[in-house]
Short mmCIF file of C-alpha atoms in Angstrom, two decimals:
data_model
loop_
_atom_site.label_atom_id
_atom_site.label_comp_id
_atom_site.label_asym_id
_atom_site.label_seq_id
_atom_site.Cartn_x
_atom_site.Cartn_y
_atom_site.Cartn_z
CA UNK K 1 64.83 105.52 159.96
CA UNK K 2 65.28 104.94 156.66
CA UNK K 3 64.03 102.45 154.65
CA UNK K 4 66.34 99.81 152.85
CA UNK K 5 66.37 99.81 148.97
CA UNK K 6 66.32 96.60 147.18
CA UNK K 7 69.53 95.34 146.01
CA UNK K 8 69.24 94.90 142.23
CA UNK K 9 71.22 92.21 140.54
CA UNK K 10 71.79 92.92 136.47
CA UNK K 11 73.97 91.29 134.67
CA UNK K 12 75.50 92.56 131.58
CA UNK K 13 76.17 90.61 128.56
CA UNK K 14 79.43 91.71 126.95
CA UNK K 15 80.32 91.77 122.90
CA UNK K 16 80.03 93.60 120.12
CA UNK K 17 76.24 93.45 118.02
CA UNK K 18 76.42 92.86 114.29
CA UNK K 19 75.98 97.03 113.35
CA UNK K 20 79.33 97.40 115.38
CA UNK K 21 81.27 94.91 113.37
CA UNK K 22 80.09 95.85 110.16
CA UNK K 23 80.86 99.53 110.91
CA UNK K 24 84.40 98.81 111.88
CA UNK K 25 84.84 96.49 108.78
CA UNK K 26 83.51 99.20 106.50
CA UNK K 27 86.23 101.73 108.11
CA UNK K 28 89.10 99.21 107.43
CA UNK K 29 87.74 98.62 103.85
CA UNK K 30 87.89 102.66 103.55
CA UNK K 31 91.35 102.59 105.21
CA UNK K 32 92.79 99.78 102.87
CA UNK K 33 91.28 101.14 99.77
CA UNK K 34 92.58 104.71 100.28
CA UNK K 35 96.16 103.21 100.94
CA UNK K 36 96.05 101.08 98.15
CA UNK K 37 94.83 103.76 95.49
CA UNK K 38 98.54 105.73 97.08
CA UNK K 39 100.54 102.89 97.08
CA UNK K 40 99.04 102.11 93.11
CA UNK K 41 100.02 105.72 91.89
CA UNK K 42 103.63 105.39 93.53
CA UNK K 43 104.24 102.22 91.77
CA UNK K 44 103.00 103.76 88.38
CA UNK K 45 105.05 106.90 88.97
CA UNK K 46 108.02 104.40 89.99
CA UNK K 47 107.47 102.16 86.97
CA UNK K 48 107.47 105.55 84.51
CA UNK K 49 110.70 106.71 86.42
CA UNK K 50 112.70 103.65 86.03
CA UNK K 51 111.86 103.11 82.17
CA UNK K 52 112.83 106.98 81.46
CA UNK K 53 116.26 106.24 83.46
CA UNK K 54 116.56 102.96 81.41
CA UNK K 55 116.50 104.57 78.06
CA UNK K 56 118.38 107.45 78.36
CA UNK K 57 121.03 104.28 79.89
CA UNK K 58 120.37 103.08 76.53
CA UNK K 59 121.19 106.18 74.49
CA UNK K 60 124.54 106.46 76.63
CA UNK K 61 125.37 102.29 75.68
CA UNK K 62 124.64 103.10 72.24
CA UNK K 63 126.71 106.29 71.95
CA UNK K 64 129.48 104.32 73.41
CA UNK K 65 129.37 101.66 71.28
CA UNK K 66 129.45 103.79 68.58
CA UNK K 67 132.46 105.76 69.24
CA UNK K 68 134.34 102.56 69.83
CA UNK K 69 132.81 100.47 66.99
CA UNK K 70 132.52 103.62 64.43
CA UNK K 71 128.77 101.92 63.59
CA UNK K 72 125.14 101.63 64.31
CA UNK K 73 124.49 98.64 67.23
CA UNK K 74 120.58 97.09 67.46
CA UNK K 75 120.05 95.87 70.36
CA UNK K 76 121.57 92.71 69.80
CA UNK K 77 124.45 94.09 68.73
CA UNK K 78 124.99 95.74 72.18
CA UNK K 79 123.90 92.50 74.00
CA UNK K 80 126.96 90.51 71.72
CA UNK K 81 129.67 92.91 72.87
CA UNK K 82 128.52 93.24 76.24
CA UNK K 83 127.23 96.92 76.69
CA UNK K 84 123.94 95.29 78.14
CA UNK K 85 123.46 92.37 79.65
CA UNK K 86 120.45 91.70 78.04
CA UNK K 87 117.66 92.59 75.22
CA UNK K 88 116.21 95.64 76.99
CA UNK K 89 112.37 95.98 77.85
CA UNK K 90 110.76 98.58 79.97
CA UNK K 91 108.64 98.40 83.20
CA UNK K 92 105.83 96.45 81.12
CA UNK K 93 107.89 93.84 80.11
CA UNK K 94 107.67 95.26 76.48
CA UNK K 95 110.89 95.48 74.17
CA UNK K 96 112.60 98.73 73.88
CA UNK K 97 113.37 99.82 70.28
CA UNK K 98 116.41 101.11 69.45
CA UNK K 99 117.14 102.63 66.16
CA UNK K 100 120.15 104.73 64.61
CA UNK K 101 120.84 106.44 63.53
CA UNK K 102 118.59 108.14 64.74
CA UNK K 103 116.56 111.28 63.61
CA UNK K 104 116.00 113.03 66.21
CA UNK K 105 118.66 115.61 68.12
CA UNK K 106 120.72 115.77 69.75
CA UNK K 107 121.15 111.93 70.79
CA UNK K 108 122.63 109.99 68.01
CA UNK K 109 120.10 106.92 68.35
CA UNK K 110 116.33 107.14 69.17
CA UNK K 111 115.25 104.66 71.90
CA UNK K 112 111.50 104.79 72.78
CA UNK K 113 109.62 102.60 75.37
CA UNK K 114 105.86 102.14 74.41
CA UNK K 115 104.62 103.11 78.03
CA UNK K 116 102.04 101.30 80.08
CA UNK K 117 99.39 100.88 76.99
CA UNK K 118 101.81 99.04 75.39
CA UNK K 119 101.04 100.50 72.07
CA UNK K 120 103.52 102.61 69.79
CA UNK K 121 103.00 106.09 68.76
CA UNK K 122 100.32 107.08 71.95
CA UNK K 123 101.15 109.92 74.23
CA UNK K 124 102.43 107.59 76.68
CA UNK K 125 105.26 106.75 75.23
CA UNK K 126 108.77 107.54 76.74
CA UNK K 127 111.51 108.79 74.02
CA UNK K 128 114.94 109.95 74.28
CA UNK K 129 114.27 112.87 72.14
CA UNK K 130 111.73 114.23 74.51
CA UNK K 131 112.95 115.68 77.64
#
C-alpha cells in the first residue's frame, strides 16, 4: 500500500514588490516622454504652418487694399477699413510687419513674421518673398 503524503498548506501573499512598480513607472515615463517629444514637433510644425498661411493672407489684404485705395496700408490702416480684424501677430504672439511698398518681387508689400526666436533678421524668419 502506499503511503500517504503530507498535505502541505502554503499560502501565497499576493501584490506587486517595489522593483515591479518602479519598472512599470519607468516604462510609462518612456511612453509619455516619447509621445510628448511627437506631439511637441507637430505643434511646432503646426505653429510654422499657420504663420506662413497668415502672411501670405496678409500680402493678399494688402494687395487688395491697394487696388481699391490706389495706396500703401500699415497695418493699421487695414485694421481701420476692415481688411483684418485685427493688428496681426504670428504663432508667438509677436507683431507681423508689414511694409510697402515693398522691395521684394513679385508681391507688392513685404510681410515677415520673426519666427519662434522672436528676433528679426535670423533664419527663422517667415517672409512673403521667400517661397
Amino acid at each position: 500500500m502506499r503511503k500517504a503524503l503530507p498535505v502541505r498548506l502554503t499560502v501565497h501573499e499576493s501584490g506587486f514588490t517595489l522593483l515591479e512598480i518602479m519598472v512599470v513607472l519607468a516604462i510609462i515615463g518612456l511612453i509619455t516622454a516619447a509621445i510628448g517629444v511627437a506631439v511637441y514637433k507637430k505643434f511646432h510644425d503646426a505653429q510654422i504652418k499657420t504663420t506662413e498661411m497668415q502672411v501670405q493672407r496678409l500680402v493678399g489684404d494688402a494687395s487688395q487694399y491697394m487696388i481699391m485705395k490706389n495706396k500703401c496700408p500699415s497695418a493699421d490702416d487695414l485694421v481701420t477699413e476692415q481688411y483684418i480684424s485685427g493688428l496681426p501677430k504670428d504663432a508667438w504672439g509677436t507683431p507681423i510687419v508689414i511694409t510697402c511698398p515693398g522691395k521684394h518681387e513679385p508681391d507688392p508689400v513685404d510681410v515677415v513674421s520673426w519666427g519662434p526666436d522672436k528676433t528679426s533678421d535670423t533664419a527663422d524668419d517667415i517672409k512673403s518673398w521667400v517661397h
